[in-house]
CSV table of C-alpha atoms and ligand atoms in Angstrom, one decimal:
chain,number,residue,atom,x,y,z
A,1,MET,CA,-62.7,-31.4,-122.1
A,2,PHE,CA,-59.6,-30.1,-120.3
A,3,GLY,CA,-60.8,-31.4,-117.0
A,4,LYS,CA,-61.4,-34.8,-118.5
A,5,LEU,CA,-57.9,-34.9,-119.9
A,6,LEU,CA,-56.5,-34.0,-116.5
A,7,GLY,CA,-58.6,-36.7,-114.9
A,8,LEU,CA,-57.3,-39.3,-117.2
A,9,PHE,CA,-53.8,-38.3,-116.3
A,10,SER,CA,-54.4,-38.9,-112.6
A,11,ASN,CA,-53.5,-42.7,-112.9
A,12,ASP,CA,-50.5,-41.8,-114.8
A,13,LEU,CA,-46.8,-42.0,-113.9
A,14,ALA,CA,-43.7,-39.9,-114.2
A,15,ILE,CA,-40.5,-41.8,-114.3
A,16,ASP,CA,-36.8,-40.9,-114.0
A,17,LEU,CA,-35.1,-43.9,-115.5
A,18,GLY,CA,-31.6,-43.3,-114.3
A,19,THR,CA,-28.3,-45.1,-114.6
A,20,ALA,CA,-28.1,-45.4,-110.8
A,21,ASN,CA,-31.7,-44.9,-109.6
A,22,THR,CA,-35.2,-45.2,-111.0
A,23,LEU,CA,-37.9,-43.0,-109.4
A,24,VAL,CA,-41.6,-43.0,-110.0
A,25,PHE,CA,-43.9,-40.1,-109.2
A,26,VAL,CA,-47.7,-40.3,-109.1
A,27,LYS,CA,-49.9,-37.3,-109.1
A,28,ASP,CA,-51.2,-36.3,-105.7
A,29,ARG,CA,-48.9,-38.9,-104.1
A,30,GLY,CA,-45.5,-37.5,-105.1
A,31,VAL,CA,-42.4,-39.8,-105.3
A,32,VAL,CA,-43.7,-43.3,-104.6
A,33,CYS,CA,-40.8,-45.4,-105.7
A,34,ASN,CA,-37.1,-44.5,-105.4
A,35,GLU,CA,-34.9,-47.6,-106.0
A,36,PRO,CA,-31.5,-48.5,-107.5
A,37,SER,CA,-31.6,-49.4,-111.2
A,38,VAL,CA,-30.5,-53.0,-110.6
A,39,VAL,CA,-32.0,-56.3,-111.5
A,40,VAL,CA,-30.9,-59.8,-110.4
A,41,LEU,CA,-31.9,-62.5,-112.9
A,42,ARG,CA,-31.7,-66.3,-113.1
A,43,LYS,CA,-29.2,-67.1,-115.8
A,44,ASP,CA,-31.2,-70.0,-117.3
A,45,ASN,CA,-34.6,-68.5,-117.9
A,46,LYS,CA,-33.8,-64.8,-117.4
A,47,LYS,CA,-36.5,-64.4,-114.8
A,48,PRO,CA,-36.0,-61.7,-112.2
A,49,VAL,CA,-35.1,-62.8,-108.7
A,50,ALA,CA,-34.9,-59.3,-107.2
A,51,VAL,CA,-35.3,-55.7,-108.4
A,52,GLY,CA,-34.2,-52.4,-106.9
A,53,ALA,CA,-32.8,-52.0,-103.4
A,54,GLU,CA,-32.9,-55.7,-102.7
A,55,ALA,CA,-31.1,-56.4,-106.0
A,56,LYS,CA,-28.4,-53.8,-105.2
A,57,ARG,CA,-27.6,-55.5,-101.9
A,58,MET,CA,-26.7,-58.6,-104.0
A,59,LEU,CA,-24.4,-56.8,-106.4
A,60,GLY,CA,-21.0,-58.5,-106.5
A,61,LYS,CA,-22.3,-61.3,-104.2
A,62,THR,CA,-24.3,-63.6,-106.5
A,63,PRO,CA,-23.6,-67.3,-107.1
A,64,ALA,CA,-23.0,-68.7,-110.5
A,65,ASP,CA,-26.6,-69.3,-111.6
A,66,ILE,CA,-27.8,-65.8,-111.0
A,67,ILE,CA,-26.5,-62.5,-112.3
A,68,ALA,CA,-26.9,-58.9,-111.1
A,69,ILE,CA,-27.4,-56.4,-113.9
A,70,ARG,CA,-27.4,-52.7,-114.1
A,71,PRO,CA,-29.5,-52.4,-117.2
A,72,MET,CA,-28.8,-48.7,-117.8
A,73,LYS,CA,-25.4,-47.5,-118.7
A,74,ASP,CA,-24.3,-43.9,-119.5
A,75,GLY,CA,-27.9,-42.7,-119.1
A,76,VAL,CA,-29.3,-45.0,-121.8
A,77,ILE,CA,-30.6,-48.6,-122.0
A,78,ALA,CA,-27.7,-51.1,-122.2
A,79,ASP,CA,-29.8,-54.3,-121.6
A,80,PHE,CA,-33.2,-53.9,-123.2
A,81,ASP,CA,-34.9,-57.0,-121.6
A,82,ALA,CA,-33.6,-56.3,-118.1
A,83,THR,CA,-34.8,-52.7,-118.4
A,84,GLY,CA,-38.2,-53.9,-119.4
A,85,GLU,CA,-38.3,-56.3,-116.4
A,86,MET,CA,-37.3,-53.5,-114.1
A,87,LEU,CA,-39.9,-51.1,-115.4
A,88,LYS,CA,-42.6,-53.7,-115.3
A,89,TYR,CA,-41.7,-54.4,-111.6
A,90,PHE,CA,-41.7,-50.7,-110.6
A,91,ILE,CA,-44.9,-49.9,-112.5
A,92,ALA,CA,-46.8,-52.8,-111.1
A,93,LYS,CA,-45.5,-51.8,-107.6
A,94,VAL,CA,-47.0,-48.3,-107.7
A,95,HIS,CA,-49.9,-48.6,-110.2
A,96,ASN,CA,-53.4,-48.2,-108.8
A,97,ARG,CA,-54.9,-51.5,-109.6
A,98,ARG,CA,-58.5,-50.2,-109.3
A,99,SER,CA,-57.9,-48.4,-112.5
A,100,PHE,CA,-58.5,-50.7,-115.5
A,101,LEU,CA,-56.7,-48.3,-117.8
A,102,SER,CA,-53.0,-48.9,-118.2
A,103,PRO,CA,-51.1,-45.8,-117.2
A,104,ARG,CA,-49.7,-43.1,-119.4
A,105,VAL,CA,-46.1,-42.6,-118.7
A,106,ILE,CA,-43.8,-39.7,-119.0
A,107,ILE,CA,-40.1,-40.5,-118.9
A,108,GLY,CA,-37.0,-38.3,-118.5
A,109,VAL,CA,-34.2,-39.2,-120.9
A,110,PRO,CA,-30.7,-37.7,-121.5
A,111,SER,CA,-30.7,-34.6,-123.7
A,112,THR,CA,-28.3,-36.3,-126.2
A,113,ILE,CA,-30.4,-39.4,-126.7
A,114,THR,CA,-30.5,-40.8,-130.2
A,115,GLN,CA,-33.6,-41.7,-132.2
A,116,VAL,CA,-32.8,-45.4,-131.7
A,117,GLU,CA,-32.3,-45.0,-128.0
A,118,GLN,CA,-35.6,-43.0,-127.8
A,119,ARG,CA,-37.4,-45.9,-129.5
A,120,ALA,CA,-35.8,-48.4,-127.0
A,121,VAL,CA,-37.1,-46.4,-124.0
A,122,LYS,CA,-40.6,-46.2,-125.5
A,123,ASP,CA,-40.7,-49.8,-126.4
A,124,ALA,CA,-39.5,-50.9,-122.9
A,125,ALA,CA,-42.2,-48.8,-121.3
A,126,ALA,CA,-44.8,-50.1,-123.7
A,127,ALA,CA,-43.8,-53.7,-123.0
A,128,SER,CA,-44.1,-53.1,-119.3
A,129,GLY,CA,-47.7,-52.0,-119.6
A,130,ALA,CA,-47.7,-48.3,-120.5
A,131,ARG,CA,-50.5,-47.1,-122.7
A,132,GLU,CA,-48.8,-44.0,-124.1
A,133,VAL,CA,-45.3,-42.8,-123.6
A,134,TYR,CA,-43.9,-39.3,-123.6
A,135,LEU,CA,-40.2,-38.4,-123.4
A,136,ILE,CA,-38.8,-35.3,-121.9
A,137,SER,CA,-35.2,-34.2,-121.6
A,138,GLU,CA,-33.7,-34.7,-118.2
A,139,PRO,CA,-32.1,-31.3,-117.7
A,140,MET,CA,-35.4,-29.7,-118.8
A,141,ALA,CA,-37.2,-31.8,-116.2
A,142,ALA,CA,-34.6,-31.0,-113.6
A,143,ALA,CA,-35.0,-27.3,-114.3
A,144,ILE,CA,-38.7,-27.5,-113.8
A,145,GLY,CA,-38.3,-29.7,-110.7
A,146,VAL,CA,-36.1,-27.1,-109.1
A,147,GLY,CA,-38.4,-24.3,-110.1
A,148,LEU,CA,-36.2,-22.4,-112.6
A,149,PRO,CA,-38.2,-19.8,-114.7
A,150,ILE,CA,-38.0,-21.9,-117.9
A,151,GLY,CA,-40.8,-20.1,-119.7
A,152,GLU,CA,-39.2,-16.6,-119.4
A,153,PRO,CA,-36.8,-15.0,-121.9
A,154,TYR,CA,-34.1,-15.6,-119.3
A,155,GLY,CA,-31.2,-17.9,-119.5
A,156,SER,CA,-31.0,-20.6,-116.8
A,157,MET,CA,-28.2,-23.1,-116.6
A,158,ILE,CA,-28.9,-26.5,-115.0
A,159,VAL,CA,-26.2,-29.2,-114.6
A,160,ASP,CA,-27.5,-32.7,-113.8
A,161,ILE,CA,-24.7,-34.9,-112.5
A,162,GLY,CA,-26.1,-38.4,-112.4
A,163,GLY,CA,-24.6,-41.9,-112.1
A,164,GLY,CA,-23.8,-42.3,-115.8
A,165,THR,CA,-24.0,-38.8,-117.4
A,166,THR,CA,-23.5,-35.2,-116.7
A,167,ASP,CA,-26.2,-33.3,-118.6
A,168,ILE,CA,-25.9,-29.5,-119.0
A,169,ALA,CA,-28.5,-27.3,-120.5
A,170,VAL,CA,-29.1,-23.6,-121.0
A,171,ILE,CA,-32.9,-23.0,-121.1
A,172,SER,CA,-34.9,-20.0,-122.2
A,173,LEU,CA,-38.5,-19.7,-123.3
A,174,ASP,CA,-39.4,-23.3,-122.7
A,175,GLY,CA,-36.7,-24.5,-124.9
A,176,ILE,CA,-33.2,-25.9,-124.6
A,177,VAL,CA,-31.0,-23.2,-126.3
A,178,TYR,CA,-27.8,-25.2,-125.8
A,179,SER,CA,-27.0,-28.6,-124.3
A,180,LYS,CA,-24.0,-30.7,-123.8
A,181,ALA,CA,-23.5,-34.0,-122.1
A,182,ALA,CA,-20.5,-36.1,-121.1
A,183,LYS,CA,-20.6,-39.8,-120.1
A,184,VAL,CA,-19.1,-39.1,-116.7
A,185,GLY,CA,-20.9,-39.0,-113.3
A,186,GLY,CA,-20.9,-40.9,-110.0
A,187,ASP,CA,-20.1,-44.3,-111.6
A,188,LYS,CA,-16.9,-43.0,-113.2
A,189,MET,CA,-15.8,-41.7,-109.8
A,190,ASP,CA,-16.5,-45.1,-108.3
A,191,GLU,CA,-14.5,-46.8,-111.0
A,192,THR,CA,-11.5,-44.4,-110.5
A,193,ILE,CA,-11.6,-45.1,-106.8
A,194,MET,CA,-11.5,-48.9,-107.4
A,195,ALA,CA,-8.6,-48.4,-109.9
A,196,TYR,CA,-6.7,-46.1,-107.5
A,197,ILE,CA,-6.9,-48.5,-104.5
A,198,LYS,CA,-5.8,-51.4,-106.7
A,199,ARG,CA,-2.9,-49.5,-108.2
A,200,ARG,CA,-1.7,-48.0,-104.9
A,201,TYR,CA,-2.5,-50.7,-102.4
A,202,ASN,CA,-2.9,-53.9,-104.5
A,203,LEU,CA,-6.3,-54.2,-102.9
A,204,LEU,CA,-9.4,-55.2,-104.9
A,205,ILE,CA,-12.6,-53.6,-103.8
A,206,GLY,CA,-16.1,-53.9,-105.3
A,207,GLU,CA,-18.2,-51.1,-106.8
A,208,ARG,CA,-20.5,-50.8,-103.7
A,209,THR,CA,-17.5,-50.3,-101.5
A,210,ALA,CA,-16.1,-47.7,-103.9
A,211,GLU,CA,-19.4,-45.9,-103.8
A,212,ASN,CA,-19.5,-45.9,-100.0
A,213,ILE,CA,-16.0,-44.5,-99.9
A,214,LYS,CA,-17.0,-41.7,-102.2
A,215,ILE,CA,-20.1,-40.8,-100.2
A,216,GLU,CA,-18.3,-41.1,-96.8
A,217,ILE,CA,-15.1,-39.3,-97.4
A,218,GLY,CA,-15.1,-38.2,-101.1
A,219,SER,CA,-14.6,-34.5,-101.9
A,220,ALA,CA,-13.8,-32.3,-104.9
A,221,CYS,CA,-11.8,-29.8,-102.9
A,222,ALA,CA,-10.6,-29.3,-99.4
A,223,ILE,CA,-13.5,-28.1,-97.2
A,224,GLU,CA,-12.6,-25.0,-95.1
A,225,GLY,CA,-12.5,-25.6,-91.4
A,226,GLU,CA,-12.9,-29.3,-91.7
A,227,GLU,CA,-10.3,-32.0,-90.8
A,228,PRO,CA,-9.5,-34.3,-93.7
A,229,LYS,CA,-11.5,-37.5,-93.2
A,230,THR,CA,-10.1,-41.1,-93.1
A,231,MET,CA,-11.8,-44.4,-93.4
A,232,GLY,CA,-11.0,-48.1,-93.0
A,233,ILE,CA,-11.8,-50.1,-96.1
A,234,LYS,CA,-11.9,-53.9,-96.7
A,235,GLY,CA,-11.0,-55.8,-99.8
A,236,ARG,CA,-8.9,-58.6,-101.1
A,237,ASP,CA,-5.2,-58.3,-101.3
A,238,LEU,CA,-4.0,-59.0,-104.8
A,239,ILE,CA,-0.7,-60.5,-103.8
A,240,SER,CA,-1.6,-62.7,-100.8
A,241,GLY,CA,-5.1,-63.3,-102.0
A,242,ILE,CA,-6.3,-62.7,-98.4
A,243,PRO,CA,-9.0,-60.2,-97.3
A,244,LYS,CA,-7.6,-57.2,-95.4
A,245,THR,CA,-8.3,-53.8,-94.1
A,246,ILE,CA,-6.4,-50.6,-94.9
A,247,GLN,CA,-6.8,-46.9,-93.9
A,248,ILE,CA,-7.3,-44.3,-96.6
A,249,ASN,CA,-7.8,-40.6,-96.4
A,250,GLU,CA,-9.8,-37.9,-98.1
A,251,GLU,CA,-6.8,-36.5,-100.1
A,252,GLU,CA,-6.2,-39.8,-101.7
A,253,ILE,CA,-9.8,-40.1,-102.8
A,254,ARG,CA,-9.8,-36.6,-104.1
A,255,GLU,CA,-6.8,-37.5,-106.2
A,256,ALA,CA,-8.5,-40.7,-107.4
A,257,ILE,CA,-11.6,-38.9,-108.6
A,258,SER,CA,-9.9,-35.9,-110.0
A,259,GLU,CA,-10.1,-37.1,-113.6
A,260,PRO,CA,-13.9,-37.4,-113.9
A,261,ILE,CA,-14.3,-34.2,-111.9
A,262,ASN,CA,-12.1,-32.4,-114.4
A,263,VAL,CA,-14.1,-33.8,-117.3
A,264,ILE,CA,-17.3,-32.4,-115.6
A,265,ILE,CA,-15.7,-29.0,-115.2
A,266,ASP,CA,-14.3,-28.9,-118.8
A,267,THR,CA,-17.7,-29.8,-120.1
A,268,MET,CA,-19.3,-27.0,-118.2
A,269,ARG,CA,-16.7,-24.6,-119.5
A,270,ALA,CA,-17.4,-25.7,-123.1
A,271,ALA,CA,-21.1,-25.2,-122.4
A,272,LEU,CA,-20.6,-21.7,-121.1
A,273,GLU,CA,-18.3,-20.8,-124.1
A,274,ASN,CA,-21.1,-21.8,-126.4
A,275,THR,CA,-23.9,-20.0,-124.7
A,276,PRO,CA,-25.2,-16.9,-126.6
A,277,PRO,CA,-24.0,-13.7,-124.9
A,278,GLU,CA,-27.4,-12.4,-123.7
A,279,LEU,CA,-28.1,-15.7,-122.0
A,280,ALA,CA,-24.6,-15.9,-120.6
A,281,ALA,CA,-25.2,-12.5,-119.0
A,282,ASP,CA,-28.3,-13.9,-117.3
A,283,ILE,CA,-26.2,-16.8,-116.0
A,284,VAL,CA,-23.7,-14.4,-114.5
A,285,ASP,CA,-26.7,-12.7,-112.7
A,286,ARG,CA,-28.4,-15.9,-111.5
A,287,GLY,CA,-25.7,-18.5,-111.3
A,288,ILE,CA,-25.8,-22.2,-112.1
A,289,VAL,CA,-28.0,-24.8,-110.5
A,290,LEU,CA,-26.6,-28.3,-109.8
A,291,ALA,CA,-28.9,-31.4,-109.6
A,292,GLY,CA,-28.5,-35.2,-109.6
A,293,GLY,CA,-26.8,-37.3,-107.0
A,294,GLY,CA,-23.3,-36.4,-108.1
A,295,SER,CA,-23.9,-32.8,-107.0
A,296,LEU,CA,-23.9,-34.1,-103.4
A,297,LEU,CA,-20.2,-34.7,-103.6
A,298,ARG,CA,-18.7,-32.5,-100.9
A,299,GLY,CA,-17.0,-29.4,-102.2
A,300,LEU,CA,-18.1,-29.9,-105.9
A,301,ASP,CA,-20.2,-26.7,-105.8
A,302,THR,CA,-17.2,-24.8,-104.3
A,303,LEU,CA,-14.8,-26.1,-106.9
A,304,ILE,CA,-17.1,-25.2,-109.8
A,305,ALA,CA,-17.7,-21.7,-108.4
A,306,LYS,CA,-14.0,-21.2,-108.1
A,307,THR,CA,-13.1,-22.4,-111.6
A,308,THR,CA,-15.9,-20.6,-113.4
A,309,GLY,CA,-16.2,-17.5,-111.2
A,310,LEU,CA,-20.0,-17.9,-111.2
A,311,THR,CA,-22.4,-18.5,-108.3
A,312,VAL,CA,-23.3,-22.2,-107.9
A,313,MET,CA,-26.3,-23.6,-106.0
A,314,VAL,CA,-27.1,-27.2,-105.3
A,315,ALA,CA,-30.8,-27.9,-105.8
A,316,GLU,CA,-32.8,-28.9,-102.8
A,317,ASP,CA,-33.1,-32.7,-102.8
A,318,PRO,CA,-31.0,-33.0,-106.0
A,319,LEU,CA,-31.7,-36.8,-106.4
A,320,THR,CA,-35.4,-36.2,-107.0
A,321,ALA,CA,-35.2,-33.0,-109.1
A,322,VAL,CA,-35.8,-34.8,-112.4
A,323,VAL,CA,-38.7,-36.9,-111.3
A,324,ARG,CA,-40.4,-34.0,-109.6
A,325,GLY,CA,-40.1,-32.0,-112.8
A,326,VAL,CA,-41.5,-34.8,-114.9
A,327,GLY,CA,-44.2,-35.2,-112.3
A,328,GLN,CA,-45.3,-31.6,-112.8
A,329,MET,CA,-46.2,-32.5,-116.4
A,330,LEU,CA,-48.8,-34.9,-115.1
A,331,ASP,CA,-50.7,-31.8,-114.0
A,332,ASP,CA,-50.0,-29.6,-116.9
A,333,ILE,CA,-50.6,-31.0,-120.3
A,334,HIS,CA,-49.8,-27.7,-121.9
A,335,LEU,CA,-46.4,-27.7,-120.4
A,336,LEU,CA,-45.9,-31.3,-121.4
A,337,LYS,CA,-46.8,-30.4,-125.0
A,338,ARG,CA,-44.4,-27.5,-125.0
A,339,VAL,CA,-41.4,-29.4,-123.7
A,340,ALA,CA,-41.9,-33.1,-124.7
A,341,ILE,CA,-39.4,-34.5,-127.2
A,342,ASN,CA,-41.4,-34.3,-130.5
B,401,ATP,N1,-23.7,-37.9,-100.9
B,401,ATP,C1,-23.2,-38.2,-102.1
B,401,ATP,N2,-22.0,-37.8,-102.4
B,401,ATP,C2,-21.5,-38.2,-103.7
B,401,ATP,N3,-22.2,-38.9,-104.6
B,401,ATP,C3,-23.4,-39.3,-104.3
B,401,ATP,C4,-24.0,-39.0,-103.0
B,401,ATP,N4,-25.3,-39.5,-103.0
B,401,ATP,C5,-25.4,-40.1,-104.2
B,401,ATP,N5,-24.3,-40.0,-105.0
B,401,ATP,C6,-24.1,-40.5,-106.3
B,401,ATP,O1,-25.0,-40.0,-107.2
B,401,ATP,C7,-25.2,-40.9,-108.3
B,401,ATP,C8,-26.7,-41.2,-108.5
B,401,ATP,O2,-27.3,-40.0,-108.9
B,401,ATP,P1,-28.6,-40.0,-109.7
B,401,ATP,O3,-29.6,-40.8,-109.0
B,401,ATP,O4,-29.0,-38.5,-109.9
B,401,ATP,O5,-28.2,-40.7,-111.0
B,401,ATP,P2,-29.1,-41.3,-112.2
B,401,ATP,O6,-30.2,-40.3,-112.5
B,401,ATP,O7,-29.6,-42.6,-111.8
B,401,ATP,O8,-28.1,-41.4,-113.4
B,401,ATP,P3,-28.1,-40.7,-114.9
B,401,ATP,O9,-28.9,-39.4,-114.7
B,401,ATP,O10,-26.7,-40.5,-115.2
B,401,ATP,O11,-28.8,-41.7,-115.7
B,401,ATP,C9,-24.5,-42.2,-107.9
B,401,ATP,O12,-23.3,-42.3,-108.6
B,401,ATP,C10,-24.3,-42.0,-106.4
B,401,ATP,O13,-23.1,-42.7,-105.9
B,402,MG,MG1,-30.5,-38.7,-113.7
């Protein structure tokens, strides 16, 4: 009976439906799809022109009759139809067509998701061909993905810094003892970089350029033994209206993104203050694990360690931690039952 159940699960998919990136994991195959959560649609009939990486290349560059949409915002569905189209595309892309059964799907969702938002995710997955849909909290998935001992009577703290949200959880005995989330992440950093360059240099840049700047020269604190980086950036001058190039440096970008960084740190502080003392003691012993693409920002781990006084580790391959954790549930129906959201 159990073997049969496992067999059924083998066509099935684990999905991290993120604000910035959507990843799909298939049992025995691992991560088979890892693409930006972007859809380009025709304005008249709302049919997709491009999805994923191809669509992201078109962001900010589309003519009047087509629009590029990021259907997820702040970790949840902002545009239901576009999310459905995107999921349909990714599921069709990876699904084993020899199987006549439509897949069961397990999806990671933010820990603070509302009932209405849960319904929306389930409906979007069902509309894109899923047979049954299970939801699991993203920080729980990330903790499983990075191999934290979630089943033990031992407090583990995981911080998932994504594109739209920072999701913090303290986990013990397969449950989330405390969680806190803030609607800040990599996207806010990009926005503050755009605003800074506009204010300081009267230069308009797009969100893709802002993201590149963050990844190339962004940092949360000065990195010991490293020369501050500089970079030439192109945009449109607000006064003359003409495209131009300027030079910016790492310190300027650090100042630009300081506000969202501070929100992340304040949220972590609040989470630590609300952690029951026995579990807090465990976190002192074992430290905090960071996951999500935002944890790749240079110096962020160092800054968090400095301000909290705790040991901070960045997960190996932090961008895939959630989907790898969700993927483990495909193999382990007992684990899924223990940690799935009702
Ligand atoms: N090297 C890097 N340095 C800084 N930021 C990075 C780096 N690589 C990726 N990012 C940022 O990580 C974010 C994406 O992370 P991730 O894929 O974990 O988010 P998500 O899961 O889609 O979002 P959410 O969990 O909020 O729904 C983007 O904002 C991206 O710019
Ligand atoms: Mg995420």
